[in-house]
Coordinates of C-alpha atoms in Angstrom, one line a residue:
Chain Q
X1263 CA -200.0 -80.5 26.8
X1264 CA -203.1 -82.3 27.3
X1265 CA -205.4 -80.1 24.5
X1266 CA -208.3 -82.3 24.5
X1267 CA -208.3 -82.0 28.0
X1268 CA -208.0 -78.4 28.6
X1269 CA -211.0 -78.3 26.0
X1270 CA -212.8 -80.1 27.6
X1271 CA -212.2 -78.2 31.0
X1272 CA -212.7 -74.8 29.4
X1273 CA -216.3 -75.8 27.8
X1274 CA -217.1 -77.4 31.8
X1275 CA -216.3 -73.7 32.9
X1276 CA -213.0 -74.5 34.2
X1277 CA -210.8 -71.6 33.1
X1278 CA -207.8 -72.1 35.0
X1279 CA -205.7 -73.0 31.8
X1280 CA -206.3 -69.7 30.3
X1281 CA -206.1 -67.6 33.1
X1282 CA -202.5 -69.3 33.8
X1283 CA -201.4 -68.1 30.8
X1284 CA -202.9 -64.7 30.8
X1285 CA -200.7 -63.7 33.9
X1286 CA -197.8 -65.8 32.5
X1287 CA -197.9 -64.0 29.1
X1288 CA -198.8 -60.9 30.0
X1289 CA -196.0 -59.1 30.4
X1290 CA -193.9 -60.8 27.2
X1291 CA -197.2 -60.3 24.8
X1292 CA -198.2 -56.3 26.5
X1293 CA -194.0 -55.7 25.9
X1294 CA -194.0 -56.9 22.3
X1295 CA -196.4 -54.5 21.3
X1296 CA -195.8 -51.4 23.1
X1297 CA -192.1 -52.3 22.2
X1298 CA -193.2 -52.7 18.3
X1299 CA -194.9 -49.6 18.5
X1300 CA -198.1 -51.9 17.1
X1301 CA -200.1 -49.9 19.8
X1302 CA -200.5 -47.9 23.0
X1303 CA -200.0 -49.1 26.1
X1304 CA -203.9 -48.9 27.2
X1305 CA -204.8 -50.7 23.8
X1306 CA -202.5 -53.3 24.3
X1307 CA -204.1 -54.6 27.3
X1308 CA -207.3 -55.1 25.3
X1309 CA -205.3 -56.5 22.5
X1310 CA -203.9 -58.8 25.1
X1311 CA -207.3 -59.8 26.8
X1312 CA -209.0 -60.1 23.2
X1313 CA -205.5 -62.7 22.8
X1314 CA -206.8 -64.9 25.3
X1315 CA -210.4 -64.8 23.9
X1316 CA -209.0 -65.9 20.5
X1317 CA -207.0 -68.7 22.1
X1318 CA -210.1 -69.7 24.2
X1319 CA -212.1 -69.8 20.8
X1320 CA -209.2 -71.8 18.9
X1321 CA -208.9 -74.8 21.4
X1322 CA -212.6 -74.7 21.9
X1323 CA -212.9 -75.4 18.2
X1324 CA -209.7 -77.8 18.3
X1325 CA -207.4 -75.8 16.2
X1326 CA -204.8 -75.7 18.9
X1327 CA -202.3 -78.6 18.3
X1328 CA -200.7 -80.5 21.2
X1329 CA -197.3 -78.8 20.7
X1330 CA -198.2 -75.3 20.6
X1331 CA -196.0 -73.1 22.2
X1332 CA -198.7 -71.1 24.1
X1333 CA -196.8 -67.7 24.6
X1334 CA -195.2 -67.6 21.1
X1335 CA -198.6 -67.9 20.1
X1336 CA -200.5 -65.3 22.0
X1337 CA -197.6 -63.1 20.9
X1338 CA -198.3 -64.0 17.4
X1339 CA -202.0 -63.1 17.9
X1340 CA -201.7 -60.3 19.6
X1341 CA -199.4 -59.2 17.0
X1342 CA -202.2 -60.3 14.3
X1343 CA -204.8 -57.9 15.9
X1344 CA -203.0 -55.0 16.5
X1345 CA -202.2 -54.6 13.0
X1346 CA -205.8 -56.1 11.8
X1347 CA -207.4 -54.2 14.7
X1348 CA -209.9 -52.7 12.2
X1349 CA -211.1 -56.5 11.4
X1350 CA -211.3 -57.3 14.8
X1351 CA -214.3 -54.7 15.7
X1352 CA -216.8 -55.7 12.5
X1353 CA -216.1 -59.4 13.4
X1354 CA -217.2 -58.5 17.2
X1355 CA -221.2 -57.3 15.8
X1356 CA -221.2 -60.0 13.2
X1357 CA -224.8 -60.6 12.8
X1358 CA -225.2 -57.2 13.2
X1359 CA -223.4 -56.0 10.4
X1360 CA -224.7 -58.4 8.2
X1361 CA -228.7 -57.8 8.7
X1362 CA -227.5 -53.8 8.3
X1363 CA -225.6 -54.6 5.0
X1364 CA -228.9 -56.6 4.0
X1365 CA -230.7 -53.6 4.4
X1366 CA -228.9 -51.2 2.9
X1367 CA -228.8 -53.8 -0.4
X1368 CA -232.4 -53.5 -0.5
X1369 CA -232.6 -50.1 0.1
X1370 CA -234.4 -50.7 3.9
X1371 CA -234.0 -48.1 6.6
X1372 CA -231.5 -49.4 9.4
X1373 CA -233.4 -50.4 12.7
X1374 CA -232.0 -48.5 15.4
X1375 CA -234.5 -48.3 18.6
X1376 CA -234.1 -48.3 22.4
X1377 CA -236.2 -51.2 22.3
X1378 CA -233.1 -53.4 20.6
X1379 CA -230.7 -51.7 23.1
X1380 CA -232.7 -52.7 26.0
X1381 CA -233.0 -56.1 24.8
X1382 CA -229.6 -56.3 24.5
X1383 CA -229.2 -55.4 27.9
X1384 CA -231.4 -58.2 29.3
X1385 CA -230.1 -60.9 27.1
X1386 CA -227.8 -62.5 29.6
X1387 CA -230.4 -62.4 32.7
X1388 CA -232.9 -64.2 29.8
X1389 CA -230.0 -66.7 29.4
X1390 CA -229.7 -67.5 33.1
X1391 CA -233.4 -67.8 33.7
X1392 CA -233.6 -71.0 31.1
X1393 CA -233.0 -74.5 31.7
X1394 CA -229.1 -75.5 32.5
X1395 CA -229.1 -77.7 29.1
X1396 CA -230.5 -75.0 26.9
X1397 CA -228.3 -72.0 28.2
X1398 CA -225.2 -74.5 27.3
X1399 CA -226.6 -75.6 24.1
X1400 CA -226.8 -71.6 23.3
X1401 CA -223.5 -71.2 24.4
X1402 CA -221.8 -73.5 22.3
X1403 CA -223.9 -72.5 19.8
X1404 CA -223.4 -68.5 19.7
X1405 CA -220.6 -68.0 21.9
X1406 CA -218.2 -70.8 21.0
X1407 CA -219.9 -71.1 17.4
X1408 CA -219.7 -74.9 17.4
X1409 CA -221.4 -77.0 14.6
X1410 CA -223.9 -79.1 15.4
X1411 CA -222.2 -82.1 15.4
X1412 CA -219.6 -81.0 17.8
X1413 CA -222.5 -79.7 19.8
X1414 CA -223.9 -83.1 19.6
X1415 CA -221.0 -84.6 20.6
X1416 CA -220.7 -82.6 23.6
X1417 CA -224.5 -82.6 25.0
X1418 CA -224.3 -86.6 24.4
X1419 CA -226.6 -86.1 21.5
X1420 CA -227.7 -89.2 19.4
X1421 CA -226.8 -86.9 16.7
X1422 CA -226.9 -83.8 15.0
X1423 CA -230.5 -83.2 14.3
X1424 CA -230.9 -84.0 18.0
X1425 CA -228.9 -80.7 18.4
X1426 CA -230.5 -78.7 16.1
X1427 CA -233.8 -79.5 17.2
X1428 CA -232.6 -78.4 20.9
X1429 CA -230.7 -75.5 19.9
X1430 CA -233.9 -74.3 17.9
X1431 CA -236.0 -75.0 21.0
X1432 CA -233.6 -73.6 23.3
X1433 CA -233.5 -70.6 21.4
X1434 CA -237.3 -69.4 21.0
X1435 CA -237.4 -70.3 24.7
X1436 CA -234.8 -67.1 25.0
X1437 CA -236.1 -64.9 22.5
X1438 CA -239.3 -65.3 24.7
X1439 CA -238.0 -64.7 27.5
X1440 CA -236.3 -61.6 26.3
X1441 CA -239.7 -60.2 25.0
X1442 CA -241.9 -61.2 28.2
X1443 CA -238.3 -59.1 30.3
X1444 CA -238.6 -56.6 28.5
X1445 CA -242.6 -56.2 28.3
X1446 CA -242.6 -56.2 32.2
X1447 CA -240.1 -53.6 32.1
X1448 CA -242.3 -51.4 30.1
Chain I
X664 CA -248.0 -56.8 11.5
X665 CA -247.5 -59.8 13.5
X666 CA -245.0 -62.2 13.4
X667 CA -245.8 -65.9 13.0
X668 CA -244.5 -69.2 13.9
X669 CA -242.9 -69.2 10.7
X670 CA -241.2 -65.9 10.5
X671 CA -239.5 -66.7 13.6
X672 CA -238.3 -69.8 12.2
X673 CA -237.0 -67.9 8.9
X674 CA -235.1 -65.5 11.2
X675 CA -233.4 -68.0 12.8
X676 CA -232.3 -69.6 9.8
X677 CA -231.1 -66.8 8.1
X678 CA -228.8 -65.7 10.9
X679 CA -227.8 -68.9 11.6
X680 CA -227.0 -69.2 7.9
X681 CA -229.0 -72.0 7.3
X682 CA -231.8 -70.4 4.7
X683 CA -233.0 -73.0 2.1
X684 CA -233.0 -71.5 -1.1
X685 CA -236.8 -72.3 -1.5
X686 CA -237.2 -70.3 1.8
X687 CA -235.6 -67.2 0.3
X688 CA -238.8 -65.5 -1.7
X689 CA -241.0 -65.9 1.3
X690 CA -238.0 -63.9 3.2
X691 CA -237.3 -61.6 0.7
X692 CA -241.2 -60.5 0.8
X693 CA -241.7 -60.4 4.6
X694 CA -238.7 -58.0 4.7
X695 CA -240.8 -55.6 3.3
X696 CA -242.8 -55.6 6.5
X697 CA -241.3 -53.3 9.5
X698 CA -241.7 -55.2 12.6
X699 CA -240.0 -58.5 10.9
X700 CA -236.9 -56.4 10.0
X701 CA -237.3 -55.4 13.4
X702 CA -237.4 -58.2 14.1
X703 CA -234.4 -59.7 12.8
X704 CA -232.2 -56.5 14.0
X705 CA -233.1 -57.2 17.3
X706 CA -232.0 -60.8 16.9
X707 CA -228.6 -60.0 15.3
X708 CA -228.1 -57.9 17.8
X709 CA -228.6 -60.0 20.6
X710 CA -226.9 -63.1 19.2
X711 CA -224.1 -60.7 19.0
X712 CA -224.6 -59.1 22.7
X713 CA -224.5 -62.4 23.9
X714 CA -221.2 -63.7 22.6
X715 CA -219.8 -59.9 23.5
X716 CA -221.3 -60.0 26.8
X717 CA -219.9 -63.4 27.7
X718 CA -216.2 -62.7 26.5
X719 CA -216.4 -59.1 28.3
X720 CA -217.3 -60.6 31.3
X721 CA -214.5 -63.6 30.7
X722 CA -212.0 -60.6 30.4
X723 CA -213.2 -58.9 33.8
X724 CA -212.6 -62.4 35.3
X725 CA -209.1 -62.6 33.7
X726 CA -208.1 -58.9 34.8
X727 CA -209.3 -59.7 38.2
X728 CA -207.8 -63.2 38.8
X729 CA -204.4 -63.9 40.9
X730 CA -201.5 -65.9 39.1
X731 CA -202.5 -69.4 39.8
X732 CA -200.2 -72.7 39.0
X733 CA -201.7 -74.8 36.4
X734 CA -204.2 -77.4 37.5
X735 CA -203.3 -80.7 39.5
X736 CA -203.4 -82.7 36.4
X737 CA -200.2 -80.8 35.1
X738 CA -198.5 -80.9 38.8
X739 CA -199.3 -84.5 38.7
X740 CA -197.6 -84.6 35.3
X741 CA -194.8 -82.7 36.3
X742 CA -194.5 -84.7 39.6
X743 CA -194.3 -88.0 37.4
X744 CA -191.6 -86.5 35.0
X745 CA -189.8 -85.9 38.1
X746 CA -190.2 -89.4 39.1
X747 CA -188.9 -90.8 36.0
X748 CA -186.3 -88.8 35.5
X749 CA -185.0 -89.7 39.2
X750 CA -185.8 -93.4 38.3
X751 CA -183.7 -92.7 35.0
X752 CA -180.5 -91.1 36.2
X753 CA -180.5 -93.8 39.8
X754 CA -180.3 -96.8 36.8
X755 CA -177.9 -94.7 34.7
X756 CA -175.7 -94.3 38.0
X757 CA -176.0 -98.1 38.9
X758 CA -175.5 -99.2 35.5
X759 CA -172.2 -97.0 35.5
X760 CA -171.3 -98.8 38.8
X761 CA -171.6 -102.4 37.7
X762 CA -170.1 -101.9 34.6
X763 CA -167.0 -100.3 36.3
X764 CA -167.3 -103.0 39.5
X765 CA -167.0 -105.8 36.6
X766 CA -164.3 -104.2 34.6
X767 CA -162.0 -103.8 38.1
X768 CA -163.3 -107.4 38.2
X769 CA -161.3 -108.5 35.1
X770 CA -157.7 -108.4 35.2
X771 CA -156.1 -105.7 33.4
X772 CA -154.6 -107.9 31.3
X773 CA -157.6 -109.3 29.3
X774 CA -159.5 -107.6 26.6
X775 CA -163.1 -106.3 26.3
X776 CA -163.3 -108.7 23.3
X777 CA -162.7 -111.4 25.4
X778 CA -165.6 -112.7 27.1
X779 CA -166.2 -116.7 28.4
X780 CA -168.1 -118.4 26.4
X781 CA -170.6 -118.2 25.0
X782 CA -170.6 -114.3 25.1
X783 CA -174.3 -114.2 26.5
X784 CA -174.1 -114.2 30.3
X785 CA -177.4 -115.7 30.2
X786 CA -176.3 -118.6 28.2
X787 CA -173.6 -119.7 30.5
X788 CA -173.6 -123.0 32.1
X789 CA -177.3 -123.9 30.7
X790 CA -176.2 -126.5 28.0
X791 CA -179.3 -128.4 27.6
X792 CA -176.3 -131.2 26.5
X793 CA -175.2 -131.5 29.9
X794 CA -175.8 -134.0 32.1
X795 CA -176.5 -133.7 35.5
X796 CA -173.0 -134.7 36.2
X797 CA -171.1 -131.3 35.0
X798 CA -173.9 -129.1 36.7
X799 CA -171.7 -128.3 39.2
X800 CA -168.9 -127.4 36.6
X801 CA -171.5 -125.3 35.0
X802 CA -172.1 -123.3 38.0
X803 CA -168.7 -122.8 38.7
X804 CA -168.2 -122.1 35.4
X805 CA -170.3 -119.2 36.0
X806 CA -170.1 -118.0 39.2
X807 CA -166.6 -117.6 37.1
X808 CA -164.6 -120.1 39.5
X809 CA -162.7 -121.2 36.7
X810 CA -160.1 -122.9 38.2
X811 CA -162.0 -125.2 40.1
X812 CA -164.7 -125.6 37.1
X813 CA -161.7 -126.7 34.9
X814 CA -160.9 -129.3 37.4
X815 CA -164.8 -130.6 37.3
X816 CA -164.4 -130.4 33.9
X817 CA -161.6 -132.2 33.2
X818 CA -162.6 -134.9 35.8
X819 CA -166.4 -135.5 34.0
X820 CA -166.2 -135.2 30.6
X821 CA -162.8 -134.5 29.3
X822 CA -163.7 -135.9 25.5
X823 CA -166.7 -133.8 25.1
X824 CA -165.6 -131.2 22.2
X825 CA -168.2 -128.4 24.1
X826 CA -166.3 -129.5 27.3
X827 CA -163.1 -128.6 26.0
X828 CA -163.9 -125.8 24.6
X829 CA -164.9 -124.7 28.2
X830 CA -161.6 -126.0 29.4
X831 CA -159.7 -123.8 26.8
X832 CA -161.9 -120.8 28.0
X833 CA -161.4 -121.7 32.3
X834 CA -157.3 -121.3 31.4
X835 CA -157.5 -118.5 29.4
X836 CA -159.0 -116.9 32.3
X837 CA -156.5 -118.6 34.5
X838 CA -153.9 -116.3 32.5
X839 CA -152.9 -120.5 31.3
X840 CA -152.4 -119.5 27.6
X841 CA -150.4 -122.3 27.1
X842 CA -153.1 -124.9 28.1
X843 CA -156.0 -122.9 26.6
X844 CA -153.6 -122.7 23.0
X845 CA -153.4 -126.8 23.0
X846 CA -156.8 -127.2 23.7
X847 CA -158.1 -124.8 21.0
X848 CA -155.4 -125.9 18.5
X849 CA -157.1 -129.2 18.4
X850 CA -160.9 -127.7 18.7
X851 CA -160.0 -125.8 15.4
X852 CA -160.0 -129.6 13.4
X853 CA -163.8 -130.1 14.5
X854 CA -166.4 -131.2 12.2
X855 CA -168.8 -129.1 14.4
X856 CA -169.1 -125.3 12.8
X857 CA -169.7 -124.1 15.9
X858 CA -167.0 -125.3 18.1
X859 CA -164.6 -124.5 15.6
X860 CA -165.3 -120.7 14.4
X861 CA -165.4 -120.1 18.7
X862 CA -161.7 -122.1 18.7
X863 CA -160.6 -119.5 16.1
X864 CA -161.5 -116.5 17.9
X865 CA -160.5 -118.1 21.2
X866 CA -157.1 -118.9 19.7
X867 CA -156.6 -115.5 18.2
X868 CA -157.4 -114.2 21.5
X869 CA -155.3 -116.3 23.4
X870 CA -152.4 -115.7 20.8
X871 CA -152.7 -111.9 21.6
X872 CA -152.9 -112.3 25.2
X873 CA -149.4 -114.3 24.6
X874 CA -148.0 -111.4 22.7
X875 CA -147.8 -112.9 19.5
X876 CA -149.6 -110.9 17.6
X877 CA -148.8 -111.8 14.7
X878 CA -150.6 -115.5 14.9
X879 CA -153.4 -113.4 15.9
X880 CA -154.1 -111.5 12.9
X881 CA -153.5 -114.7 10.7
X882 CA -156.3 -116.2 12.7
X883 CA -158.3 -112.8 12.4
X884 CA -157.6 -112.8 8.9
X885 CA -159.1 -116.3 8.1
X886 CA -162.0 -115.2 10.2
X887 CA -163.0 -112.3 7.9
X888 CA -162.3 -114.4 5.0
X889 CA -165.9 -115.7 5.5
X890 CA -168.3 -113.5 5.8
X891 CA -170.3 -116.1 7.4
X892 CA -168.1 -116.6 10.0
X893 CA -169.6 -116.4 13.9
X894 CA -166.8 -113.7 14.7
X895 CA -166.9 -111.6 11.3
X896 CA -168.0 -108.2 12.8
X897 CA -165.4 -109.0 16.2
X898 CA -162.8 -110.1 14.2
X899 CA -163.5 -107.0 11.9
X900 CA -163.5 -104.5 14.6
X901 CA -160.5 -106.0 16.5
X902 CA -158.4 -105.1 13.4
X903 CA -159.2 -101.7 12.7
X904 CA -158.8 -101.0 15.9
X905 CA -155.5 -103.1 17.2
X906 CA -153.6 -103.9 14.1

């Protein structure tokens, strides 16, 4: 198994890989937990589908090694969240939870307006109306949490700072896009 | 309050977990103000949406895609292994059937230990001693036409120790043990290391062929005596396995 490659595929879009092994694992990982009695049988399809996202995640950052078995180890993650399922949901609204815990340190009142739920709602369609470059740059950044060296060494950037510079750019370019959406919306 | 150029830039580093330590009073203070905890919710928040956005709409894809084979690539991979393999088990069959064609080729008499010499095929009939003159006793030599190489031989260069040696080795493979037990008898006197340790295990050979195994072993015997001998590890093997 060509990991590198398959990386390399999966961050050019190409998710053929991982949708191979969803359907070939599917019924072996979905089994094991019902089976186990680790969940139900609705919650072990989102298990499974948040499986496939983890094993996305762990090639993308090159943690997968060459001679993984690739159903033993979905089985083994889907094993991992079922009984960690609690961990799974606070990692899912990182960021999130770690502004709110900063406010509640310091004794803040916790932000909680439509206007933060609409944005939400428009961030993707914000995404796609910025350049190609910048909406992968943000991608790699936020989605696939890559450093910026690896980011740098995927864009073909001279380096690092190169990256960080961009990313920055990129990212007040969404942000203001978000807020000019959502002020037309009003 | 409005948010500045700055603010913005303290939001992103703080979420991206990149706040300098010198940067830290400044966001500690504007904290205080409503809109740039707003702010920064709203930016959590959607650095968050955007990553659970993307993989809930990776997961729609994956619950609504068929079962496809992997990609070319792997075919292509799996269509060389095929390839090889074939490659593989056709050499392993035609090396089985040489092997066997050559061993019906040797009379049933003669031992695996007993090859012409020298024992590399390659080496057979290219002397760079010859002249020009036993060529064709070479080649017969090595098409294995010993009969009529032994006649060559012994009509070109019948004092030649190597040449001999050759003769001993054409009548032992002429089943002419008697011939081939001379010649080597006197090959074993020679000053030349080479010639003689290949006369010992010649004449041990041919001794066994005769039945007399006993004059074998004592030839055998010598043989492993020194461990520097040319037939040490044949000699060695022979025993344990035919004494």
């Amino acid at each position: 198994m060509d990991v590198d490659a398959i990386r390399k595929d999966i961050l050019n879009g190409n998710d053929q890989f991982l949708i191979h092994y969803y359907h070939e694992s599917k019924r072996l990982c979905i089994g094991y937990l019902i089976k186990r009695n680790l969940c139900s049988s609705d919650e072990a399809e989102d298990i499974y589908a948040e499986s496939i996202i983890i094993l996305r995640d762990n090639i993308i950052q090159s943690k997968l090694k060459h001679s993984t078995n690739i159903k033993a180890y979905l089985k083994g993650i889907c094993h991992n969240l079922a009984v960690n399922s609690i961990k799974k949901k606070v990692k899912e609204s990182e960021k999130s939870e770690q502004v709110r815990l900063l406010f509640y340190e310091n004794n803040y009142s916790i932000v909680e307006s439509e206007e933060l739920e609409h944005k939400k709602k428009i961030c993707q369609k914000a995404l796609a109306t910025i350049s190609k470059n910048c909406q992968r740059v943000l991608t790699l950044f936020y989605v696939h949490n890559l450093s910026m060296i690896e980011i740098a060494k995927e864009m073909n950037f001279s380096g690092k700072d190169v990256a960080k510079s961009t990313k920055s750019r990129c990212y007040k370019k969404w942000i203001e896009q978000i807020n000019q959406m959502y002020n037309l919306s009003l | 309050m409005s948010l500045s150029e700055k603010d913005y830039n303290i939001i992103e580093a703080y979420l991206d977990g990149n706040l300098q330590p010198e940067q830290d009073p400044y966001f500690q203070d504007r904290l205080k103000d409503p809109s740039f905890r707003q702010e920064l919710s709203t930016q959590a928040s959607i650095q968050d949406a955007i990553k659970s956005n993307t993989n809930h709409a990776f997961i729609q894809k994956l619950k609504s895609s068929q079962p496809t084979p992997l990609d070319k690539n792997n075919n292509k991979w799996r269509l060389g292994i095929l390839i090889i393999l074939s490659i593989l088990v056709a050499a392993f069959v035609l090396y089985n059937y040489g092997t066997n064609q050559s061993q019906t080729d040797t009379p049933p008499n003669q031992l695996a230990y007993l090859v012409p010499y020298p024992p590399q095929t390659f080496e057979r009939g290219t002397d760079p001693t010859w002249t020009d003159s036993l060529s064709e006793a070479m080649q017969l030599y090595s098409k294995g036409s010993y009969a009529e190489a032994r006649y060559e031989f012994q009509a070109k260069a019948r004092d030649q120790e190597i040449v001999k040696l050759y003769i001993a080795n054409c009548s032992i493979f002429m089943d002419d043990f008697e011939t081939a037990k001379s010649e080597l008898f006197a090959l074993r006197a020679s000053d030349d290391q080479q010639i003689k340790q290949n006369a010992d295990w010649y004449l041990a050979m041919t001794f066994y062929e005769m039945g007399q195994k006993q004059h074998c072993f004592d030839i055998l015997d010598q043989i492993i005596g020194s461990s520097n001998h040319l037939f040490y590890s044949k000699a060695q093997q022979f025993i344990s396995q035919k004494r």
